[in-house]
Amino acid sequence: DAGITQSPRHKVTETGTPVTLRCHQTENHRYMYWYRQDPGHGLRLIHYSYGVKDTDKGEVSDGYSVSRSKTEDFLLTLESATSSQTSVYFCAIGLGLNEQFFGPGTRLTVL
Amino acid sequence: RKEVEQDPGPFNVPEGATVAFNCTYSNSASQSFFWYRQDCRKEPKLLMSVYSSGNEDGRFTAQLNRASQYISLLIRDSKLSDSATYLCVVNIGNSGYALNFGKGTSLLVTP
């Protein structure tokens, strides 16, 4: 299995609070991604990174920010959590047009 | 219009049956193609890449028709352990090589 972990694995928080999810890889991949998965939507791209300090927005980036200060870590922050951000969040690592490998996911509930 | 469309199912089949999943994609510039498998409450995992010449891995056969923008997955001699959701995935090559996912097709193999 690819060396990719996510923390926390589960989180319950309240509306309006900031939340940070962490993705950590040991594979030294340049590209890292955050997706969210919701019933009826499949996986959708939130943000991605193509190197340290190099990030860009995906399809559903509103309300989220990211940071990548080291190759191995990619952080996703919900600046002020809303109930619509209740979801399962997956981090992935990839290498160009090749397949991507996914972390185990974080289940976030915003009350 | 969704980039990747697939029949959500569910497909309920008996053990030993052959089952086929279809998928269409809208962007003719799509460059790489995959089938991922996702078990309940788990991360997506690569099942197989899909090549224009078609490719086979044991009981699984994948086909790609670029002219029709159509991808298929055939599972022969279904096993109980094949029960999962199968995700059709396309890489257009933009957004940092982020993946575009279909919503998934649910398969249940019964004894």
PDB file of C-alpha atoms in Angstrom:
ATOM      1  CA  ASP A   1       0.000   0.000   0.000  1.00  0.00           C
ATOM      2  CA  ALA A   2       1.106   3.551  -0.742  1.00  0.00           C
ATOM      3  CA  GLY A   3       2.387   5.372   2.319  1.00  0.00           C
ATOM      4  CA  ILE A   4      -0.368   7.895   2.767  1.00  0.00           C
ATOM      5  CA  THR A   5      -2.148   8.676   6.008  1.00  0.00           C
ATOM      6  CA  GLN A   6      -4.818  11.122   7.045  1.00  0.00           C
ATOM      7  CA  SER A   7      -5.650  12.622  10.415  1.00  0.00           C
ATOM      8  CA  PRO A   8      -7.981  12.785  12.112  1.00  0.00           C
ATOM      9  CA  ARG A   9      -9.959   9.832  10.771  1.00  0.00           C
ATOM     10  CA  HIS A  10     -13.192  11.070  12.289  1.00  0.00           C
ATOM     11  CA  LYS A  11     -14.203  14.491  13.519  1.00  0.00           C
ATOM     12  CA  VAL A  12     -17.390  16.084  14.761  1.00  0.00           C
ATOM     13  CA  THR A  13     -17.392  19.845  15.005  1.00  0.00           C
ATOM     14  CA  GLU A  14     -19.806  22.728  15.250  1.00  0.00           C
ATOM     15  CA  THR A  15     -20.816  25.239  12.626  1.00  0.00           C
ATOM     16  CA  GLY A  16     -18.496  28.216  12.492  1.00  0.00           C
ATOM     17  CA  THR A  17     -15.418  26.526  13.909  1.00  0.00           C
ATOM     18  CA  PRO A  18     -12.192  26.167  11.919  1.00  0.00           C
ATOM     19  CA  VAL A  19     -11.075  22.643  11.097  1.00  0.00           C
ATOM     20  CA  THR A  20      -7.768  21.393   9.706  1.00  0.00           C
ATOM     21  CA  LEU A  21      -7.291  17.992   8.116  1.00  0.00           C
ATOM     22  CA  ARG A  22      -3.836  16.592   7.538  1.00  0.00           C
ATOM     23  CA  CYS A  23      -2.510  14.369   4.797  1.00  0.00           C
ATOM     24  CA  HIS A  24       0.935  12.827   5.116  1.00  0.00           C
ATOM     25  CA  GLN A  25       2.816  10.844   2.471  1.00  0.00           C
ATOM     26  CA  THR A  26       6.073   8.930   2.568  1.00  0.00           C
ATOM     27  CA  GLU A  27       6.302   8.437  -1.211  1.00  0.00           C
ATOM     28  CA  ASN A  28       7.844  11.812  -2.113  1.00  0.00           C
ATOM     29  CA  HIS A  29       5.198  12.397  -4.786  1.00  0.00           C
ATOM     30  CA  ARG A  30       5.058  15.884  -6.224  1.00  0.00           C
ATOM     31  CA  TYR A  31       1.295  15.999  -6.698  1.00  0.00           C
ATOM     32  CA  MET A  32      -1.179  15.846  -3.828  1.00  0.00           C
ATOM     33  CA  TYR A  33      -4.938  16.278  -3.913  1.00  0.00           C
ATOM     34  CA  TRP A  34      -7.916  16.774  -1.657  1.00  0.00           C
ATOM     35  CA  TYR A  35     -11.262  15.353  -2.767  1.00  0.00           C
ATOM     36  CA  ARG A  36     -14.600  15.177  -1.044  1.00  0.00           C
ATOM     37  CA  GLN A  37     -17.125  12.407  -1.542  1.00  0.00           C
ATOM     38  CA  ASP A  38     -20.837  12.899  -1.080  1.00  0.00           C
ATOM     39  CA  PRO A  39     -23.805  10.688  -1.949  1.00  0.00           C
ATOM     40  CA  GLY A  40     -25.008  11.401  -5.468  1.00  0.00           C
ATOM     41  CA  HIS A  41     -21.888  13.330  -6.427  1.00  0.00           C
ATOM     42  CA  GLY A  42     -18.966  10.980  -6.509  1.00  0.00           C
ATOM     43  CA  LEU A  43     -15.541  12.339  -5.683  1.00  0.00           C
ATOM     44  CA  ARG A  44     -14.908  16.011  -6.435  1.00  0.00           C
ATOM     45  CA  LEU A  45     -11.629  17.909  -6.384  1.00  0.00           C
ATOM     46  CA  ILE A  46     -11.268  20.608  -3.722  1.00  0.00           C
ATOM     47  CA  HIS A  47      -7.648  21.710  -4.102  1.00  0.00           C
ATOM     48  CA  TYR A  48      -4.441  20.269  -5.387  1.00  0.00           C
ATOM     49  CA  SER A  49      -0.732  20.876  -4.989  1.00  0.00           C
ATOM     50  CA  TYR A  50       2.029  20.470  -7.551  1.00  0.00           C
ATOM     51  CA  GLY A  51       4.909  21.176  -5.191  1.00  0.00           C
ATOM     52  CA  VAL A  52       5.896  22.846  -1.960  1.00  0.00           C
ATOM     53  CA  LYS A  53       3.976  26.106  -1.651  1.00  0.00           C
ATOM     54  CA  ASP A  54       2.370  25.488  -5.067  1.00  0.00           C
ATOM     55  CA  THR A  55      -1.363  24.951  -4.836  1.00  0.00           C
ATOM     56  CA  ASP A  56      -4.439  25.639  -6.927  1.00  0.00           C
ATOM     57  CA  LYS A  57      -8.204  25.408  -6.705  1.00  0.00           C
ATOM     58  CA  GLY A  58     -10.379  22.578  -7.832  1.00  0.00           C
ATOM     59  CA  GLU A  59     -14.047  22.247  -8.657  1.00  0.00           C
ATOM     60  CA  VAL A  60     -15.425  22.825  -5.141  1.00  0.00           C
ATOM     61  CA  SER A  61     -12.869  25.054  -3.419  1.00  0.00           C
ATOM     62  CA  ASP A  62     -15.176  27.660  -1.817  1.00  0.00           C
ATOM     63  CA  GLY A  63     -14.819  27.638   1.967  1.00  0.00           C
ATOM     64  CA  TYR A  64     -11.551  25.688   1.887  1.00  0.00           C
ATOM     65  CA  SER A  65      -7.893  26.622   1.927  1.00  0.00           C
ATOM     66  CA  VAL A  66      -4.776  24.494   1.710  1.00  0.00           C
ATOM     67  CA  SER A  67      -1.123  24.693   2.541  1.00  0.00           C
ATOM     68  CA  ARG A  68       1.921  22.656   1.659  1.00  0.00           C
ATOM     69  CA  SER A  69       5.071  23.673   3.484  1.00  0.00           C
ATOM     70  CA  LYS A  70       6.781  20.291   3.090  1.00  0.00           C
ATOM     71  CA  THR A  71       6.657  17.701   0.329  1.00  0.00           C
ATOM     72  CA  GLU A  72       5.137  15.137   2.649  1.00  0.00           C
ATOM     73  CA  ASP A  73       2.322  17.189   4.192  1.00  0.00           C
ATOM     74  CA  PHE A  74      -0.766  18.720   2.618  1.00  0.00           C
ATOM     75  CA  LEU A  75      -3.215  20.455   4.931  1.00  0.00           C
ATOM     76  CA  LEU A  76      -6.854  21.234   4.216  1.00  0.00           C
ATOM     77  CA  THR A  77      -8.518  23.946   6.310  1.00  0.00           C
ATOM     78  CA  LEU A  78     -12.189  24.701   6.583  1.00  0.00           C
ATOM     79  CA  GLU A  79     -12.050  28.312   7.626  1.00  0.00           C
ATOM     80  CA  SER A  80     -15.524  28.355   9.193  1.00  0.00           C
ATOM     81  CA  ALA A  81     -17.188  24.968   8.960  1.00  0.00           C
ATOM     82  CA  THR A  82     -20.750  24.733   7.643  1.00  0.00           C
ATOM     83  CA  SER A  83     -23.158  21.812   7.585  1.00  0.00           C
ATOM     84  CA  SER A  84     -22.716  21.565   3.805  1.00  0.00           C
ATOM     85  CA  GLN A  85     -19.111  20.574   4.457  1.00  0.00           C
ATOM     86  CA  THR A  86     -20.178  17.404   6.216  1.00  0.00           C
ATOM     87  CA  SER A  87     -18.534  14.832   3.988  1.00  0.00           C
ATOM     88  CA  VAL A  88     -15.843  12.228   3.612  1.00  0.00           C
ATOM     89  CA  TYR A  89     -12.528  13.801   2.661  1.00  0.00           C
ATOM     90  CA  PHE A  90      -9.890  11.840   0.774  1.00  0.00           C
ATOM     91  CA  CYS A  91      -6.325  12.842   0.176  1.00  0.00           C
ATOM     92  CA  ALA A  92      -4.523  11.388  -2.819  1.00  0.00           C
ATOM     93  CA  ILE A  93      -1.025  11.370  -4.248  1.00  0.00           C
ATOM     94  CA  GLY A  94      -0.185  10.983  -7.877  1.00  0.00           C
ATOM     95  CA  LEU A  95       2.363  11.159 -10.633  1.00  0.00           C
ATOM     96  CA  GLY A  96       1.124  12.928 -13.718  1.00  0.00           C
ATOM     97  CA  LEU A  97      -1.258  10.923 -15.857  1.00  0.00           C
ATOM     98  CA  ASN A  98      -0.685   7.762 -13.874  1.00  0.00           C
ATOM     99  CA  GLU A  99      -2.990   6.383 -11.236  1.00  0.00           C
ATOM    100  CA  GLN A 100      -3.461   8.067  -7.896  1.00  0.00           C
ATOM    101  CA  PHE A 101      -3.320   6.498  -4.475  1.00  0.00           C
ATOM    102  CA  PHE A 102      -5.777   7.462  -1.795  1.00  0.00           C
ATOM    103  CA  GLY A 103      -5.540   7.842   1.931  1.00  0.00           C
ATOM    104  CA  PRO A 104      -8.073   6.137   4.210  1.00  0.00           C
ATOM    105  CA  GLY A 105     -10.315   9.199   4.410  1.00  0.00           C
ATOM    106  CA  THR A 106     -11.574  11.540   7.106  1.00  0.00           C
ATOM    107  CA  ARG A 107     -15.241  11.504   8.048  1.00  0.00           C
ATOM    108  CA  LEU A 108     -16.233  15.029   9.055  1.00  0.00           C
ATOM    109  CA  THR A 109     -19.566  15.927  10.591  1.00  0.00           C
ATOM    110  CA  VAL A 110     -20.472  19.577  11.076  1.00  0.00           C
ATOM    111  CA  LEU A 111     -23.375  20.074  13.454  1.00  0.00           C
TER     112      LEU A 111
ATOM    113  CA  ARG B   1     -22.988  17.959 -17.799  1.00  0.00           C
ATOM    114  CA  LYS B   2     -20.950  15.528 -15.776  1.00  0.00           C
ATOM    115  CA  GLU B   3     -17.543  14.681 -17.230  1.00  0.00           C
ATOM    116  CA  VAL B   4     -17.945  10.978 -16.535  1.00  0.00           C
ATOM    117  CA  GLU B   5     -21.267   9.146 -16.586  1.00  0.00           C
ATOM    118  CA  GLN B   6     -21.959   5.614 -15.449  1.00  0.00           C
ATOM    119  CA  ASP B   7     -25.019   3.571 -14.595  1.00  0.00           C
ATOM    120  CA  PRO B   8     -25.370   3.676 -10.785  1.00  0.00           C
ATOM    121  CA  GLY B   9     -26.978   0.249 -10.592  1.00  0.00           C
ATOM    122  CA  PRO B  10     -27.246  -1.556  -8.294  1.00  0.00           C
ATOM    123  CA  PHE B  11     -26.345  -4.665 -10.169  1.00  0.00           C
ATOM    124  CA  ASN B  12     -27.366  -7.776  -8.248  1.00  0.00           C
ATOM    125  CA  VAL B  13     -25.877 -10.921  -9.757  1.00  0.00           C
ATOM    126  CA  PRO B  14     -25.403 -14.523  -8.599  1.00  0.00           C
ATOM    127  CA  GLU B  15     -21.971 -15.981  -8.009  1.00  0.00           C
ATOM    128  CA  GLY B  16     -20.395 -17.143 -11.222  1.00  0.00           C
ATOM    129  CA  ALA B  17     -22.234 -14.645 -13.397  1.00  0.00           C
ATOM    130  CA  THR B  18     -20.633 -12.316 -15.899  1.00  0.00           C
ATOM    131  CA  VAL B  19     -21.396  -8.651 -15.442  1.00  0.00           C
ATOM    132  CA  ALA B  20     -20.513  -5.621 -17.555  1.00  0.00           C
ATOM    133  CA  PHE B  21     -20.267  -1.982 -16.548  1.00  0.00           C
ATOM    134  CA  ASN B  22     -20.266   0.887 -18.998  1.00  0.00           C
ATOM    135  CA  CYS B  23     -19.074   4.432 -18.750  1.00  0.00           C
ATOM    136  CA  THR B  24     -18.973   7.444 -21.055  1.00  0.00           C
ATOM    137  CA  TYR B  25     -16.816  10.532 -20.817  1.00  0.00           C
ATOM    138  CA  SER B  26     -17.437  13.932 -22.343  1.00  0.00           C
ATOM    139  CA  ASN B  27     -13.971  15.401 -22.882  1.00  0.00           C
ATOM    140  CA  SER B  28     -12.304  14.131 -26.032  1.00  0.00           C
ATOM    141  CA  ALA B  29      -8.952  15.402 -24.701  1.00  0.00           C
ATOM    142  CA  SER B  30      -9.026  12.826 -21.894  1.00  0.00           C
ATOM    143  CA  GLN B  31      -5.674  11.126 -21.671  1.00  0.00           C
ATOM    144  CA  SER B  32      -5.782   8.265 -19.208  1.00  0.00           C
ATOM    145  CA  PHE B  33      -8.486   5.993 -17.961  1.00  0.00           C
ATOM    146  CA  PHE B  34      -8.991   3.772 -14.946  1.00  0.00           C
ATOM    147  CA  TRP B  35     -11.403   1.585 -13.060  1.00  0.00           C
ATOM    148  CA  TYR B  36     -11.229   1.952  -9.309  1.00  0.00           C
ATOM    149  CA  ARG B  37     -12.961  -0.217  -6.756  1.00  0.00           C
ATOM    150  CA  GLN B  38     -14.376   1.197  -3.542  1.00  0.00           C
ATOM    151  CA  ASP B  39     -15.567  -0.947  -0.660  1.00  0.00           C
ATOM    152  CA  CYS B  40     -18.098   0.419   1.803  1.00  0.00           C
ATOM    153  CA  ARG B  41     -16.580   3.157   3.973  1.00  0.00           C
ATOM    154  CA  LYS B  42     -13.144   2.661   2.442  1.00  0.00           C
ATOM    155  CA  GLU B  43     -10.927   4.582   0.064  1.00  0.00           C
ATOM    156  CA  PRO B  44     -10.971   3.999  -3.699  1.00  0.00           C
ATOM    157  CA  LYS B  45      -8.336   1.556  -4.858  1.00  0.00           C
ATOM    158  CA  LEU B  46      -7.058   1.068  -8.374  1.00  0.00           C
ATOM    159  CA  LEU B  47      -8.543  -1.992 -10.042  1.00  0.00           C
ATOM    160  CA  MET B  48      -6.945  -1.508 -13.425  1.00  0.00           C
ATOM    161  CA  SER B  49      -5.839   1.055 -15.950  1.00  0.00           C
ATOM    162  CA  VAL B  50      -7.619   0.996 -19.301  1.00  0.00           C
ATOM    163  CA  TYR B  51      -5.752   1.050 -22.585  1.00  0.00           C
ATOM    164  CA  SER B  52      -6.934   1.595 -26.143  1.00  0.00           C
ATOM    165  CA  SER B  53      -5.942  -1.934 -27.085  1.00  0.00           C
ATOM    166  CA  GLY B  54      -8.004  -3.350 -24.250  1.00  0.00           C
ATOM    167  CA  ASN B  55      -6.477  -5.154 -21.326  1.00  0.00           C
ATOM    168  CA  GLU B  56      -7.205  -8.083 -19.089  1.00  0.00           C
ATOM    169  CA  ASP B  57      -6.283  -8.937 -15.527  1.00  0.00           C
ATOM    170  CA  GLY B  58      -7.525 -12.357 -14.523  1.00  0.00           C
ATOM    171  CA  ARG B  59     -11.317 -12.267 -14.496  1.00  0.00           C
ATOM    172  CA  PHE B  60     -11.419  -8.555 -15.335  1.00  0.00           C
ATOM    173  CA  THR B  61     -11.336  -7.108 -18.844  1.00  0.00           C
ATOM    174  CA  ALA B  62     -11.359  -3.398 -19.625  1.00  0.00           C
ATOM    175  CA  GLN B  63     -12.005  -1.798 -22.987  1.00  0.00           C
ATOM    176  CA  LEU B  64     -11.641   1.752 -24.237  1.00  0.00           C
ATOM    177  CA  ASN B  65     -13.244   3.192 -27.352  1.00  0.00           C
ATOM    178  CA  ARG B  66     -11.828   6.665 -27.900  1.00  0.00           C
ATOM    179  CA  ALA B  67     -13.999   7.377 -30.929  1.00  0.00           C
ATOM    180  CA  SER B  68     -17.180   6.748 -28.931  1.00  0.00           C
ATOM    181  CA  GLN B  69     -15.679   8.037 -25.662  1.00  0.00           C
ATOM    182  CA  TYR B  70     -16.762   4.855 -23.971  1.00  0.00           C
ATOM    183  CA  ILE B  71     -15.121   2.650 -21.347  1.00  0.00           C
ATOM    184  CA  SER B  72     -16.239  -0.765 -20.193  1.00  0.00           C
ATOM    185  CA  LEU B  73     -15.399  -3.276 -17.503  1.00  0.00           C
ATOM    186  CA  LEU B  74     -16.288  -6.949 -17.741  1.00  0.00           C
ATOM    187  CA  ILE B  75     -16.154  -9.210 -14.706  1.00  0.00           C
ATOM    188  CA  ARG B  76     -16.315 -12.929 -15.393  1.00  0.00           C
ATOM    189  CA  ASP B  77     -17.111 -15.663 -12.883  1.00  0.00           C
ATOM    190  CA  SER B  78     -18.222 -13.179 -10.222  1.00  0.00           C
ATOM    191  CA  LYS B  79     -17.164 -13.845  -6.629  1.00  0.00           C
ATOM    192  CA  LEU B  80     -18.841 -12.706  -3.431  1.00  0.00           C
ATOM    193  CA  SER B  81     -15.726 -10.647  -2.793  1.00  0.00           C
ATOM    194  CA  ASP B  82     -16.365  -8.630  -5.984  1.00  0.00           C
ATOM    195  CA  SER B  83     -19.250  -6.865  -4.226  1.00  0.00           C
ATOM    196  CA  ALA B  84     -18.244  -3.207  -4.158  1.00  0.00           C
ATOM    197  CA  THR B  85     -18.750   0.055  -5.987  1.00  0.00           C
ATOM    198  CA  TYR B  86     -16.831   0.410  -9.242  1.00  0.00           C
ATOM    199  CA  LEU B  87     -15.704   3.879 -10.211  1.00  0.00           C
ATOM    200  CA  CYS B  88     -14.987   4.912 -13.775  1.00  0.00           C
ATOM    201  CA  VAL B  89     -12.185   7.465 -13.700  1.00  0.00           C
ATOM    202  CA  VAL B  90     -10.715   9.723 -16.355  1.00  0.00           C
ATOM    203  CA  ASN B  91      -7.684  11.998 -16.328  1.00  0.00           C
ATOM    204  CA  ILE B  92      -8.060  14.958 -18.663  1.00  0.00           C
ATOM    205  CA  GLY B  93      -4.561  16.205 -17.906  1.00  0.00           C
ATOM    206  CA  ASN B  94      -5.607  19.563 -16.464  1.00  0.00           C
ATOM    207  CA  SER B  95      -5.972  20.742 -12.839  1.00  0.00           C
ATOM    208  CA  GLY B  96      -2.664  19.194 -11.919  1.00  0.00           C
ATOM    209  CA  TYR B  97      -3.692  15.855 -13.421  1.00  0.00           C
ATOM    210  CA  ALA B  98      -6.630  15.576 -11.047  1.00  0.00           C
ATOM    211  CA  LEU B  99      -8.971  12.678 -11.651  1.00  0.00           C
ATOM    212  CA  ASN B 100     -12.569  12.975 -12.837  1.00  0.00           C
ATOM    213  CA  PHE B 101     -14.813  10.382 -11.292  1.00  0.00           C
ATOM    214  CA  GLY B 102     -18.097   8.860 -12.272  1.00  0.00           C
ATOM    215  CA  LYS B 103     -20.564   8.437  -9.431  1.00  0.00           C
ATOM    216  CA  GLY B 104     -19.899   4.709  -9.314  1.00  0.00           C
ATOM    217  CA  THR B 105     -21.776   1.517 -10.089  1.00  0.00           C
ATOM    218  CA  SER B 106     -22.787  -0.663  -7.189  1.00  0.00           C
ATOM    219  CA  LEU B 107     -22.341  -4.430  -7.550  1.00  0.00           C
ATOM    220  CA  LEU B 108     -23.741  -7.030  -5.184  1.00  0.00           C
ATOM    221  CA  VAL B 109     -22.812 -10.645  -5.835  1.00  0.00           C
ATOM    222  CA  THR B 110     -25.115 -13.069  -4.056  1.00  0.00           C
ATOM    223  CA  PRO B 111     -24.628 -16.756  -3.163  1.00  0.00           C
TER     224      PRO B 111
END
